[in-house]
XYZ file of C-alpha atoms in Angstrom:
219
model
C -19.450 0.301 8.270
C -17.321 -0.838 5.664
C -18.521 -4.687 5.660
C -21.804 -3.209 5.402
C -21.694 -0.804 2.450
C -19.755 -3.736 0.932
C -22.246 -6.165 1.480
C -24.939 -3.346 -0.151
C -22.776 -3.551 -3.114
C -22.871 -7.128 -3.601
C -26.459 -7.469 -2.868
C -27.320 -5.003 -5.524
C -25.817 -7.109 -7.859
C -23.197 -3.995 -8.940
C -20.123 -4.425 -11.336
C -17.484 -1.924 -11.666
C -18.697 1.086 -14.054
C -22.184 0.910 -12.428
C -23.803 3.841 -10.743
C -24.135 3.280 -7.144
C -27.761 4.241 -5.418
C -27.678 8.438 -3.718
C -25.928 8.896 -0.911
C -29.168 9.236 1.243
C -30.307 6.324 -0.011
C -27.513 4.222 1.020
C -27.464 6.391 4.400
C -31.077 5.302 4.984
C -30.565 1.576 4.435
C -27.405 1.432 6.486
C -28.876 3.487 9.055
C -26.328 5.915 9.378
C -25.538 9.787 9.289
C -24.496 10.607 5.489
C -21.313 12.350 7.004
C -20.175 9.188 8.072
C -21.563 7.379 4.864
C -19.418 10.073 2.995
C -16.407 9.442 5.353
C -16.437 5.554 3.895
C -16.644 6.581 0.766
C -13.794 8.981 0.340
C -12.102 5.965 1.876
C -13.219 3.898 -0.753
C -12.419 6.508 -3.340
C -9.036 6.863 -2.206
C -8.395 3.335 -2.689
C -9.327 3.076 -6.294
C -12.546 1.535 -5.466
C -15.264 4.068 -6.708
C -14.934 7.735 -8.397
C -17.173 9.816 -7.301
C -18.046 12.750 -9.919
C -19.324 15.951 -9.208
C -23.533 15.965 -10.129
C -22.704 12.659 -11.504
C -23.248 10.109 -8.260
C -21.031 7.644 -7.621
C -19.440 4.713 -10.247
C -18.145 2.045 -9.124
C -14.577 1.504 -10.355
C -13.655 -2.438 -8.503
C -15.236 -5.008 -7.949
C -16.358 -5.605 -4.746
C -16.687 -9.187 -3.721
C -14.742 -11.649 -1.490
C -12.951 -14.625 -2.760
C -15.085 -16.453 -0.023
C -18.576 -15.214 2.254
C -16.500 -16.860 4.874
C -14.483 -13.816 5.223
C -15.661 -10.447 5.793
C -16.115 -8.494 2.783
C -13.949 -5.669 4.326
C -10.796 -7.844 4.225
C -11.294 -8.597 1.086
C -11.261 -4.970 -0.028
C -8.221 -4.405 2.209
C -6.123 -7.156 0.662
C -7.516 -5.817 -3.177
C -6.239 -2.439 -2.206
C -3.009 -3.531 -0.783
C -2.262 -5.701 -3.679
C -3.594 -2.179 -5.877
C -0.911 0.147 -4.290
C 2.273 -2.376 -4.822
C 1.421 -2.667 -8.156
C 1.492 0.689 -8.809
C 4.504 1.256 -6.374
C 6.788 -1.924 -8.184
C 7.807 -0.267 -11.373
C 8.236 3.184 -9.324
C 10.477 1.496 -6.453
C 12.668 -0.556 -8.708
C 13.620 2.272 -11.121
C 14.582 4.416 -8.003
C 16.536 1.539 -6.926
C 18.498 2.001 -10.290
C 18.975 5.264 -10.834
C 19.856 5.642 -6.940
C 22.699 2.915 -7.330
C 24.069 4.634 -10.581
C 24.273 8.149 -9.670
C 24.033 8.336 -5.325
C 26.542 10.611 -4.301
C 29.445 9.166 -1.619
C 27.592 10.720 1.099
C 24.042 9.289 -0.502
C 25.300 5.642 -0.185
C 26.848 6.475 3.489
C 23.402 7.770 4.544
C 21.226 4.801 2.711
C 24.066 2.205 4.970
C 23.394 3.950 8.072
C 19.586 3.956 7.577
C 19.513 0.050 6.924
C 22.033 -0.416 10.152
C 19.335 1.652 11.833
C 16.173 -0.138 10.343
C 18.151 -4.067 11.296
C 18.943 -2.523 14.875
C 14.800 -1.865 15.148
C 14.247 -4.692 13.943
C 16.594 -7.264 15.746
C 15.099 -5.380 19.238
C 11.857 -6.622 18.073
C 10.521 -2.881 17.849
C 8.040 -1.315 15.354
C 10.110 -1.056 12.352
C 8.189 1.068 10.580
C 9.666 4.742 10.540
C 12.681 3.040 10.388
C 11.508 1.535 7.011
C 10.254 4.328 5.770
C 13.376 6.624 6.356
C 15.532 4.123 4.404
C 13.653 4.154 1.411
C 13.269 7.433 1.557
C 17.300 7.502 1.722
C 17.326 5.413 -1.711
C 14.541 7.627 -2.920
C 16.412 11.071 -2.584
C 19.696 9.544 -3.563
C 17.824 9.086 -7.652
C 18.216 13.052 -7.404
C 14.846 13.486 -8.492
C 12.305 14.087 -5.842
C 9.317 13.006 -7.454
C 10.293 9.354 -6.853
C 9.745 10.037 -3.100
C 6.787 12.099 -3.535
C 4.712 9.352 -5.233
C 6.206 6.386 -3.431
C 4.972 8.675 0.088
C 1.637 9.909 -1.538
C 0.555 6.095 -2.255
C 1.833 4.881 1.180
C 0.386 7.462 2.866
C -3.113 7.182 0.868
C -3.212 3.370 1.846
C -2.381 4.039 5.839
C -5.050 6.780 5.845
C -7.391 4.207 5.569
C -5.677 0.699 7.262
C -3.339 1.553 9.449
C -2.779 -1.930 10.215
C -3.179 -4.444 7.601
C -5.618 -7.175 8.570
C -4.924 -5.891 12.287
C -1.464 -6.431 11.182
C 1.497 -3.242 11.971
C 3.839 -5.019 11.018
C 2.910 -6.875 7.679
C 5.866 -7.815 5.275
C 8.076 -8.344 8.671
C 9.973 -11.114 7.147
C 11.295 -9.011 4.435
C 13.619 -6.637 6.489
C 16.290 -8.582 6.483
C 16.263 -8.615 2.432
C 17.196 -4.877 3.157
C 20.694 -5.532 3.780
C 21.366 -6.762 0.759
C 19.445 -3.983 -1.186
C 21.310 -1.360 0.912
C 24.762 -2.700 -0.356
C 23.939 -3.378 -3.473
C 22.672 0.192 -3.981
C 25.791 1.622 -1.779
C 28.451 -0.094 -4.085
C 26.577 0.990 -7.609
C 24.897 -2.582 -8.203
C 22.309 -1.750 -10.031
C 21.443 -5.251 -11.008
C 21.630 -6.258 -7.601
C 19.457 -3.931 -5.913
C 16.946 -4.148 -8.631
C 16.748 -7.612 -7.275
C 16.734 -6.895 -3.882
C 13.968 -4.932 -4.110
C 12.209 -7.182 -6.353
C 12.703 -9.926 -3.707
C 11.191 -7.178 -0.990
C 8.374 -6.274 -3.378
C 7.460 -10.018 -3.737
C 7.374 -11.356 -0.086
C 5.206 -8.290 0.743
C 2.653 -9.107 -1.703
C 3.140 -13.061 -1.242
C 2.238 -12.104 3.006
C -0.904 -10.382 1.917
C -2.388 -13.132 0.012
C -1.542 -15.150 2.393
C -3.018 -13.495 5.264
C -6.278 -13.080 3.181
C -5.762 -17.140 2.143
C -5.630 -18.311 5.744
C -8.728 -16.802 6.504
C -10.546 -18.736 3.869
C-alpha cells in the first residue's frame, strides 16, 4: 500500500505544498477501500509527510521520491522519516543529558547505573534490547526533573514505531551503539556534563550513520 500511494505521488509529478487528488480518487486508482487509504495516510501524516486539513484535502508537506527506482519507494520514506524524528529528538536528548548530569539526585544517578548494567546484560545475551533501551533513557530523562523531556522524547518514539516497528525489517537498528551507553551512563552518574553530552552525541550519530547506510546498501 504504501509503495503504491508513493509511487501515485511521484507519477503525478507532486512537490511538497501541492494538493494531493480526493481521497476516493486515490482509493479508486489504487483499488482499495478508502478506510484503508485513510489508514496510510494518517500514517503518512504522522510522519511529517502530508497535513491533512479539515475541508481543505490533503497537502503534501515532503517530498516523496527515492534516492534510486532501484529501491522501493517505501524505504525511502522510512529512512526520510527516521532521519526526521532524530533530528528533532538531537537537541531534545542532549539537553536532557545536561541538565540530568547537573542536577540528578544520588538516587537518580544509582537508578540511570543500574538501568545501563541492565540494558549491557540484554545486550551481551544477545536479547532484544529494546525496553531495556528505552527504560534507561527514560532514567536520564526523569533525572532533568522536568517531565516534559520524557514526554516528547516518548511521543516522537512512539509516533515513529506506530508506523515501522522494525526499521527496514530491522528490530534492532542502531545495535552497535549500546555499548556507547556505558560511557554516557557514567558520565551522567558522576555530573559530566561535557561528557555525556558527547556520549550521546556519539549515540545520536551512529544511529543516524546505520540508517543511511541501510538505505545506501540497497542502492
Amino acid at each position: 500500500m504504501a509503495d503504491d500511494l508513493a509511487e501515485l505521488v511521484v507519477e503525478a509529478g507532486l512537490s511538497p505544498g501541492d494538493r494531493l487528488p480526493p481521497e476516493v480518487e486515490i482509493a479508486r486508482r489504487l483499488g482499495v477501500s478508502r478506510a484503508k487509504l485513510r489508514e496510510a495516510m494518517t500514517a503518512w501524516s504522522r510522519m511529517g509527510i502530508v497535513r491533512r486539513n479539515r475541508g481543505g484535502g490533503t497537502i503534501l508537506t515532503a517530498p516523496v521520491a527515492g534516492r534510486t527506482m532501484a529501491i522501493p519507494l517505501a524505504i525511502s520514506l522510512e529512512a526520510e522519516s527516521l532521519l526526521r524524528m532524530l533530528a528533532v529528538r538531537r537537541p531534545l536528548e542532549i539537553e536532557a543529558v545536561r541538565l540530568a548530569a547537573r542536577d540528578a539526585t544520588p538516587e537518580a544517578r544509582d537508578r540511570i547505573r543500574a538501568r545501563m548494567l541492565a540494558l549491557m546484560e540484554s545486550y551481551e545475551a544477545g536479547e532484544d534490547w529494546r525496553g531495556a533501551d528505552h527504560a534507561f533513557h527514560a532514567a536520564i530523562h526523569d533525572a532533568t526533573g522536568n517531565p516534559l523531556f520524557g514526554q516528547l522524547i516518548q511521543q516522537l518514539q512512539r509516533t515513529f514505531e506506530e508506523v515501522y516497528s522494525a526499521p527496514f525489517g530491522m528490530p534492532q537498528l542502531g545495535s552497535d551503539t549500546i555499548p556507547l551507553h556505558r560511557d554516557l551512563a557514567e558520565a551522567v552518574a558522576s555530573g559530566d556534563a561535557e561528557g555525556g553530552v558527547a556520549a550521546i552525541t556519539r549515540i545520536l550519530d551512529e544511529t543516524r550513520r546505520a540508517a543511511r547506510a541501510v538505505v545506501e546498501s540497497l542502492t
